[in-house]
Structures are given as C-alpha cells and as structure tokens.
C-alpha cells in the first residue's frame, strides 16, 4: 500500500491524502488553504478564481504529485469527510481532473452543490450521497472495496471518519474530529463501529493532530452551550442590542444561540453570505431544527432593510452575523466601519462564540475590529466557545481503541504533527517505523 | 470618611481594609500573604508561627498603620467576607490587638474556629455568626451601625458582600466575588438587596479587581461541573485509578466530583489536611450535602492504610486529594515522590480541577509534579475549572448597578488594579477623583 | 505650580504636558498619536489633514483642556524635546492657537520646518533655535524664566532634557532619553549639568517610563553598530542583493549602515520619503557626516530608475529604505508586492535594524511582509537593533542623581506608567504623594 | 554507513552519536542530561553517582543500543567536540565499556581529567590530545581513518567540528558551534578547512539545531563584551558591591569581565567549584590570559575569609561567582540566603552575564533568587549575554557552504529538530530522504 500525503502536512489547510493499492487510487478530501485565498481576495477581488491561479498562490493541494506517478487515471473515488472548506474547497477546481465519483454525507454534498452553483461550476463527476453510519461499495480495477462513513462529532454536522477496507487492512481517515458525547445536534460518535473496525485491523490511521499538544480532553459542545447561556441570559442586556457571531458551518452552535434568543423573546435574524450557505444546506437535508425560528437574509436590500429596523428597535432583535475573526467584508466588520445601516450604541453587546485563530493577520483584524467596537462603547464578550478538534487525551483513547499498525499525523505543519508523533511514541510506536512524520507531496510505502 | 488600604493593594493576598467615620473604625478582612508563608515553611518548617515572624516576612497586613493614627482603640468590629486564607488567615495573629468582635457567616466562622483550634490559639474577641442575607447592628462610640451580609457567589460557600451603612452613605466591601446564577451549591447572588443598597447610595465601593482585565463574563460553576462530567464520565477509565485534586475550600466543586464519583460506582475517599479542615467545617454548619457519601481521612495511619487498599484495588476507588498546585508536602506531591503507599500505574488518571496559579514557583512545582506523573505513564487531565472572580463584564454590570460615588480597586498589585481603574474610566469615573489607585498602607479621605 | 498632563499619559504617543506658574504657562511637546494617523490614511488617504479631523480621530492632544481653565492666552512658549513625530507632529495643527514661540535644537526645528513646507502650513509662531547644552531666557508675565536644553542621548540627534527654572524649583522634562556613553553620533549625556540642576533642586520630573519595567540598563548604540557589523560583514552576501531598513530619524544608525556599506564597496542608495525628510534636515544643520557617501532619492522617477539599475546589478549596491514595520506604502512593502521595479531573488538579504513594535496591526503587517519575502527566497536578518529608551536601572540612576521632589511618569498608558511608579516607591517615593500616576487631560497641583 | 542517534535527539542534553562503517564504530560525544542530575542531587545529595543510578534516572545516553547490535567491541574511538558537560559528562561512567581511546583538544581533555580526579574515577581508555586545527589517524579493523579537529567558535574554548573521512565520504559532526569572527579568545572558525572538506564531499552532517528556529545571525561574543562594558563601566557603582555571575566554562566571557574589573581598579575574586574547575583547566593548557589578575578560591575557609573581607570593604572588590541560574548550592544562591559571610546592601549590583534557561525549574529558581536580592535592595542587571549556538541564518550559510548529502539535526527534542528540517527543506533537502528527523536510540542506514 502506498500513501501520498498531498496537502495538509506542511500547513493547516488544503487537506488531501491519496492511497494506492492494487492498481486503484482513492482520494480523501480536497481542501482549500484559506489564508492564501484571503490574501488573494484582498488584492484582486474581482478576478475569477481558476485552478491555475489557485495553484500559483498555493491555495489548493499539489495533486500533480499523482500525475508524476502516472496515477491520475487510476483514481476511483474522492471521499469527503466533512463540509469545511479546508476539506472540500478544492473539489471545485480539481475534481474534474479525475474520472471518479465524489462521495460524502448529505450535508457535505449539499454544501458542495451550493458552492458549485455559486461559482457557476459544473463537474462531470458523479456526486454520491451516503448516510452517516452507512457503507458503500466501490468497484476498483479488479475488485470491489467496502467503505464505511462512520459518524463522528466535530464542529459541523454529519462529519465522518472514513474506513476503506482493503486486503492489507483498513485505511482509517480521521481528519477532523472530536469525541463529544453530548453533541447538541446529531448523533454521538459511533464507538461500536470503530471497535469493530479495530478488530478487523487498521493498517494505517491518518489522524487529526491539530491539538495533540494540548494535555486535556476537548470539552463537549454542551460546554459551549453553557457558556452562551451565561452570557446571553445572565448579563444586563434588556436595553442593549445583541449581536452574536460564530462559525457559519457550526449548526449545533447556531441552534444553541437560537434557543437562548427565543428565551430572550427577541426576533432572530441571520445575516451574511456564508451563514446563508450553510444554514440553507442544513435545511435542505433536514437537519436544521431552528429554520422556522429565524429570518435568514442574503440579498443586499433585504439585509439593509432589516438592519435599519434593528437599528431603530434594537432591543427586539438578536442579530446573528458573520465576522468573528474580523474578516474584511464580513457583516460585523462592515457594521463596525459604518458601511451598513446599523450603528452601535453604548452598552450594545457583541458576543464572540469563537476563539481567535492565532495567525498574525487574524489577530490584527480582530483587534482592529474590537478597537472600533470599544470606541462606540460596545461591550465585548469573548470566548464563548469550545474547539471541534480532539486533544491529546482524546487521541490517546482513540489510538488505544484502534491500535493501528501505522499512524500518519495530519492537519498541520511540523509543529502540529510532532506532538502527535510524541504521543504515539508514548503508546509504543516508533518514529520512522510505525508513526510517520510526513510533509506535503511525499509518498510512503507501508 | 477615611479609608485605610492596609493590605492587598500591593500584592495578591493579605487583604485588609479599614474605614474610619465619626470616631469609629471598622476592619474588613485580615488575610495571609500565602507566598510568604509557603517560602517560610520550606526553610523553617518546625518553628511556630508568631505575629512577629509573620510580620517580618510580610505574611500579614501592616495593621500598625492604624496605631500610627491612634486608631487601635477605636476599632469596633472585624468583618470577614469569606473563608479563604488570604482573607481570614491573619485574624489568628492580629485580632487580639483590637477590642472588637469578629463577624462572619457560619462557614467562615467555623473555618476560623478550626484554624484557632489547630494552632492552639485562644482569642479574646467575640466570634459573631451572621446568616447569609441577614443584617446586624453594631454599637459605635456615639451611634449604631447597620451591617448587611449580602449573599454572593465565589469559590467557597457563604461568601458575602458587606454593606456598612453610615451617615455619609454605604461602604460596600465586595472582595471577592463572581456573579453565578447556577452556583451548584448555595444561594444565588442577592441582586434585590444590592439594588436596594444602590438606591440608598454607595459612598465607596472596595472591589475585587483581580480579573478586571479579562474581557468576558466569568463562566458559572455549572461549566466546571460540565467539564468534570466530560472528563470523569466519557474517557476510558474502567481499568484506571482515578485521582482528582482541587481547591479544598471549594465545597460546590467537591460536590460535583462526588456526584460523578457515585455515577462511576467508586468508593470516594478524601485525603489531605486542608480538605479535612474545610469539609469538616462545612459539615458542622450543615452545608456539606455529600458528607455521607465519602470517607474523610486525616490521621496518618488511616491515610496510609487507605492508600494501601486503593493501591491494590484501584478501580474501585476515587481518590480526592490535595496537591493541585504541586505544593510540597501535599498528598499528590508525596505520592508522586513515592513517599506514600500508593504507586501510580500506566494509564492511571490524574484530574486537575484547577488552573495553575501563574507564579514561577507554582509553575515549577506543578511542572515537576507532572514530569514525575508522566514518567509513570499517568494520564493528565488539566483545566477542569472555572474561576471564582468576576471578569470585566461582570464588573461593568456591577458598577452600573451600584453607581457608587467612589471606587477603590482591591486584590492585587498595580498591574491588577489598573485595568479596574480603566474600566471605571470607561464608565465615567475619573482617576484620582472618583476612582482611586491605592497601595498598601495608604490613607484616603473621601 | 500646576501640571496639566494633556497627552501621552493614556497611550504611547501625542505627548504634551503644560506647566502653570504665577500666571505663565509653558508647553512641553505637541505630538501625534501615530496609530490613529495610520488607520486614517488607510481609509481616506487623499483628504487633507485638518485640526478638526485629527481631533476627531484622537490623533492630537486634547489641548482644549487649557481653554477650559482659561489658560490659552497665558502660554508663553512651546518647548520641543526632540524631532520624533509623537513629540512634534501636532505642532503643525495646534501651535497657531497660542501666541507663543516654539523652541528646540537645530535638528528638531529643521525637521519641523520640513514638515510645515511639505504640508503647506504657515505658522505665525516664531521658531527659535537653541543649541544643545545652552540656555535661553524667556519673558513671562511678570518675570523672566531661564530654560536649559541639556544634551541627552536617544534614537534621534540633538535630543534634550528641558529644565525650566522657576521660583518653586526646576521643572525637568525628560521625555524621551537613554543614557548612552558611546553614542556613535553627537555628544554624550551632559551629566555635569544634570548634577548642577539637581543641586538647585528639582520640583517635578516628568519622565519617560516606557521601559521602566525592563530590569536592565539599555545597551549603547555601539551595540547596535556591532550587531550590524556582524550581519553586514560576516555573512555570505557576495552574490546577494542587500536591503536594510531602519528608523528614518535615527541618523547615528544610518551612519553605521553607511560605514559598513562602504567597507562592502557597494554604492549606497537611500530611498523613501521619511528617509529624505530626516537625512536632508540633518544635512542642513550639518550633522550628517555621510551625506557625501550616499545617493538620497525622493522623486518617483529617480527612485524607479535607480531600482531598475539595482535590480540588474544588485551586488554593486546597498539599498537603504523605509518599511521596517511593514508599513503599507513604504518602499520595502511595495517592493515585496511587486509594485516597484526591483524583484527579489533567492538569497537576497533583508536586514531589519529595528525591533517589531508590539501592536497587533504592526505585528501583522510585518508578518505579511516577511511571508512575501520568504516566498521569494529572501534571507531575513532581524533585530539588529537596540532601544532608545532608558530601562529600569538607567531610570534608577537618574532618579538617584536628580532626587526630584515629585515624579510624574510619562509616555504610555497605565501599564507603562505603573512600573515607573513602583520603581519610585523602591526609592522612597509615595504613590499619590510624591509620585503621581496621571492620565490624559488631568491637572495636579504640586 | 549506519548512524546511531543514541542521545540528544529527544531532549537537550546527553549528546551521543555513533557511526558504523566497514566493521568499525566511532562515537561522537558522551554527555550528561543535566536536568536529571540536578533533580537527583536535590533528593539524594550524598550518595555516589554510579553508571546504574545515572542510567535509571535517564542522565546518561542509552549506549546499550550498541550492545543490542553487537557493536560494543567494534568501537575504535570516542571523539569529544568540546568541554561542556552535556557533551563529555557521561564519559566518566561509560567510556570504560569500550576498548577505545578518547580524543579531544587540550582544554576538553584537561577538563575531563579534572572531573575524573574529582570523582576518583580511573579510566583504562587512553586520553589523546589533538591540537585545534590538526588531524589524527586512527587504526580501524582493516584500514586507517583520518580525523580532523577543525577549530570553531562556541561558548567554551577549543571547540571543534570533527570530520571523519571514510570511503563513503566525510562524516561531519558539528555539535555545538556558532560562527563568530570576533571571538575575544581563541581562533576564528576555520572556514578554509571546511571548504576543503566540502570539496571532498560530506556524506552526512550531524548538526546543532538548537536555535534553527531563530531568524537571525547569532551575534558575536564581541557584543556580549560591549554589553558588559556598558553595565560595568557606565552605571553608578562607585559605592556599590559588584557581583557578576556567568557560565563557568566561558573563558572568553570571563576574560572580558576581568578586563573591565581591572579598569574599575577592583580586586577580582573568583569563587565557586565549577569556576575553579574550568579556569584551572584553562590555565593548565595555557589559554587563561587573566590568571595572574585574579584570585581563584575553592577551599571553604579561603572562600569564607575572602567573603568576609569583601563584605567589609565591598567597593574594593569585584566578585565573580557561580549561580546565574539560581542553582541550589551555588555561591550566589547561598549568599542570597545568608548562608555565607557576605551580606547584600542597598544598591549593590548583581550582573547576570547569562540568559535564563527556559525550563520551569530554572525560571523558578532564578525568580526566587531575584526576589531575595530585591528584598535587600540589590540592583539587578540581566541579559549581558549572547548565545553560543548558531541561529537559522548561520546554519543556512553553513549548509550552503558544506552541501552535505544527508543532514541529521541534533541537540534537542522534536520541537528543536523540526525547524532545522524546515530550513533544510528550504535549501532543497527532502524530509525522510536527505534530511532525517531522528529520536534517541534509533538507527539509520545512509
């Protein structure tokens, strides 16, 4: 078996791994490197994104690695683990290079379809929907392959670990996930299936190493809900406007926000392009329990008209919008710069149900945003959030449960991958023998 | 009115403030500076503590300030806000200098009594118990004073804000507290009473500034309970010993630990001197709901015999012990050094329901402890904790609710006090006019 | 005597202090708050700066404080300590409000004149040049005042401490300075005069507190020269382009760069608006020893033509340019974005003779710049720099030498001012009595 | 060729690498893991160190790896690169396991002899002295090997890179070093020889990666000298005691201290065991130019008598002592605890010509030390120091100069090794192919 670590092993983003066995190749994820996209858009907003431009700026995985091994025609399927852009964004620009179907859970596929529609891209690849906790059989060159989409928790719905059964053992792709037994929305991790897979024998585990250096168990989404409850229901906000911003793809988080918004007896309005994208997709696949309770706005006129109303009568509304990282062009950023018809007043509340992504540009954007908010007397409530990535002790439980033959840490540069390698060492694995620190565009024979 | 900021204004610890009005003086808190005590004990463990030695090493407030203004004989009462040592520890060595009664809630007074007994100290001062949310009338030189003990939430039971009613307005002593509407144990903050007091008019507010620089609302104890639940009930621990350590005075936290310990169907054993002190005091005043569910051990032989049993049969027990900061001499530290008859095994769990106090010596102690634990293969779960101190947005709500005439930030050195002064500035107060940065041993006339 | 702390006591920037005595008012410095200017320029580059706009965005000191005390007509002089924009920038917009002459050393006044010319502003105030280490006599309402401009070291030439002799004692304005006995350019600190002043008796010292928390002596400029020598003369750069960037006003630093550039036998070209401003001013007042050794370019065509030449023949040149903080619009930033006709090649050297100003926006700008440089294979040499501000042990020597009656820490917000207050406490001063933590727009009577 | 990475690849310390070729094995360095020794000594000071105990606590390299490959009898030589304990400490306990001579420069061998004498250990191995910049020929099983000891700069004298010439190319051991062209003491780096070696062809480079993440050139020792000059000659110290502490093995640094001490016209006294060890060794091999200018004390009575004299007449002396990291038992630490007959006075100077080693225990020790010093009014001058390890840009120059076939980063755990791997990638090397991240006790075939 050969594993090609194409993207996401030298940076956080553009995740893509390929596995070759017996003349068949399978791809896991095809994501964006978002920082490159963000920088691009600042400079050249109006030009259309193309494969070539994205490749030039390093925004998509270097899948030409497969060409260089003459494997392009042997790709049988592209598996998508979940709906985040760093896992599916590059599908739009790369999938058509392969004569292979694209397989994911309903929400993931629906988000992909929305993006294709928005960008006006038609793919010739077949889009195949697989339910969480179900299996799928693929035809390889000479034989059939069974693939399981095993339900797991993360910060977006219907995330799956993907188990590809081969004659040499299972390839288990677990990138990204957390172990959350109180997930607010959706099913719990399917530990039973994982144990079954472990019994069958895992040849190689490709695993989310992002927080492998953090010595704890990642808290449940239930905790984020509790933090939101405190901030929304037990502070003095009767006379204040309330604005909340969080990750648009985090439907469970949005559910908690809506639940508490209803307790506040406020009208709940969602504003922002990416909120519209993810919430609509969730509604289409019937996993958006709060869709009837909110107003979801996307057209510019609708948005401006709504903001004018909220501006006049702010204590009647709860505004949920984009902008938690201070992103240029997001709703919150534009409001803070007086580019939209809503003006902050003294004592308005802005709640960040997110942590700050620790890159200098994001830290600066967010800081500039907060400075503008404070000038207007806004009260800031930060960190009403928990992570969606497994921490060291979750990962230890996971490795112990699965006892794979080989481990390949994924989802980061060397600084992120090495703590996972150290954890594996603690559990008896050997660097270079059974745990492998890989970089982008490398190949390993197992 | 004159306020004397005696201790806790140039360091975190040895809290003590005095107020003089119309020939009467009232003292609020008399605490230890614990770092000085800790360092002392390392060097000279066996000598007895005396007022003189404690004064020499800076471990108790410099209350001789009052002598220098000829006020010693005018002290009418010593009010204690809650049972933490940095608020009541110095009572043992200083109270007898004053002809004044000592007043606090049942738990606070009970802890004080335990300490007096343990140290073999007899005080001539009368110890007066006041129920939370009740009042007390004091005889001054020429007139009577009403004092309210207003129930508030913190990290130990029966914490009170103290309101001293004077002809010039109320002196409100709010040091320490948080606003927790889901406190697990005990009553919620008494907002009604606080609003009443605000209406009457607060002349000066002495206020816990420790986390005034942290832009958020401090999460509820409910969140700490949730974090503990995750760590205790949803990790693989069936074959592991489980040891938990937390603040001994935090009866609510201990209750959560016991609740989950019972769900694990393990025998729960508490070991350590300070755990014994606080839990016994709680039981005496009937606020220890879990006393029947645990075994509370203090005698050395009992402890060693219990540890031997746990060592043999570790999966049957939950051990709650002292040592969350890696303190020399604590139970966890001694176990980690093989000084007690319990040996860690691979995969045992150690849960820290605490954060690390960010002083170099504590960071080092804890780090050394963790290194020893890791050598034995122990799994470490950190940070299952929330703070007991109000953060910036709680403080903003509080100031807005009370609109005191003057604010004196307390509970820290200049680095801690200044963010509170900045917050007050945001709310319209003026540095040097209505918000006052004080240092230890200063006087201000209001 | 009354001191008005108008600007630079709640932020780093817009320094301005006024002193009132016997019907006369004297102003020390009138500076910009540069972050506000930078943010402004990003949004509205083309509009003209006016007093009103600058006031609105908080970019200039709130000198209307003087109006509110009816002191505007009593201002007799505006003293300028040195040529940095955070000390003289607001003179352009505020000086005309006062019927008062402006007094500074030759370099400071020359830089001011250049700025006035560039902005097309005419001031009615008389500009008075005073040589370093000389005195000046001013006519007050009823009496004459002697003022000393005492030579001191900093990161720009001819910096002075200013001693205003009054009947109540000396007002000593020491903001900014360091003690450097090997200053590369210019005279050493005039310790003799300072000791004389101390003998006379200092009533109040307004003092640069920026690095009062740093436990060391600030290293000499000689050290920065040594670091540059290492980086410029002992790395492999024969086949590389070399670009250096540093503070444009730092003529001594530029001298070292030119000295080593000559040893490299490269043609030295200075490019950038602010380099032109400061170097030309230095040349006019005859303190630019390297003027004949460089080509100083400012017109766009000249610059572009020179860059084209350097681009072709890079090993013949040393390019000194603006952009050490990654400032948008600076030469280095524009080169990095391919907006100027010079392209980096693999192994080119970029030397930052500066430290990163620790604000989020600067950290982000610099990080983005470095990312672009690295993409092109550029080698980065950081931190060839020492500070121009006195550290704690310099300040301790200074206070001990001057033993002023009162100390007012300046040049920062509370976080910067408080360590100076603590240092003063160590030396026997009392907070609120003899050392005073002031904020912007406050008055104190001494 | 096979390389065995025995120690120093999973931690900073216990450096040891072995190379096997054609039936011959060569060992490079055998060092201590000092943190393990330090912790040990705190608990069990009086017991004798033995190989077994040191092995148990992980203080010496796991050279049993060689036994497991049946290589113990094939070891022909033990090369020592320099005199630091983390490179030579374990020789005392491990060398006798091998029938192999020990080869190093005069200073290194002299320090080793001193340690053997102090511990009462006799080795059967021959100790062979090789001058810096000279070569040596070794007899292998079937053929002869040429070995060069190439002079290089570091923070102790006569440090060498070691080049072992084999039929497959040169093994170059460069661990530790910096590139310093103004080294104060000793010769400059021998770039000519290195270039010659590069021409011959380097098969594998084992290289000091400690500061490979630091984007700069490491400053010259000349800079440290300048910092010391500032602190010693330009602060107010006429009436103060002056105590300096630095790395005892750093003879060049000590030379600068003595030079400035003489300018101060103070009597210079060196006190402390390790100072005695290194300075005596330097004197024996005639590289201690200041030996006649100092008094070097070691016997307890001498030390105490000298300290008494200094105590009475402190302005006549410069005391150089151990304790820059606050090490328990060091001279400075014992003075600070009043365990020696010298008492600090207000305004005494303590100069740390060192940086703080960033481990929690050292940070805490140093912090406790500084707290005690401050209580006594001592002035602290920190960071008069530069590092002895090459930074990223030095390493880039080095790799470019040597263009080795393979690179093995050494001198740290994964967090230290990975930036070196990234640098190598920037220069065209491939992880796992030509740059190899190794761990302790691994083998690689090249």
PDB file of C-alpha atoms in Angstrom, chain A residues 215, chain B residues 352 356 365-375 378 380 382:
ATOM      1  CA  UNK A 215      -2.960  17.941  27.556  1.00  0.00           C
TER       2      UNK A 215
ATOM      3  CA  UNK B 352      -6.672  18.774  37.940  1.00  0.00           C
ATOM      4  CA  UNK B 356      -2.163  26.856  37.503  1.00  0.00           C
ATOM      5  CA  UNK B 365       6.224  22.854  41.295  1.00  0.00           C
ATOM      6  CA  UNK B 366       3.379  21.793  39.053  1.00  0.00           C
ATOM      7  CA  UNK B 367       5.714  21.091  36.164  1.00  0.00           C
ATOM      8  CA  UNK B 368       7.948  18.895  38.335  1.00  0.00           C
ATOM      9  CA  UNK B 369       4.866  17.078  39.573  1.00  0.00           C
ATOM     10  CA  UNK B 370       3.618  16.480  36.038  1.00  0.00           C
ATOM     11  CA  UNK B 371       7.034  15.229  34.929  1.00  0.00           C
ATOM     12  CA  UNK B 372       7.014  12.649  37.699  1.00  0.00           C
ATOM     13  CA  UNK B 373       3.463  11.618  36.819  1.00  0.00           C
ATOM     14  CA  UNK B 374       4.308  11.225  33.138  1.00  0.00           C
ATOM     15  CA  UNK B 375       7.326   9.087  33.903  1.00  0.00           C
ATOM     16  CA  UNK B 378      -0.147   8.677  34.185  1.00  0.00           C
ATOM     17  CA  UNK B 380      -3.161  14.072  32.941  1.00  0.00           C
ATOM     18  CA  UNK B 382      -5.880  19.647  33.150  1.00  0.00           C
TER      19      UNK B 382
END
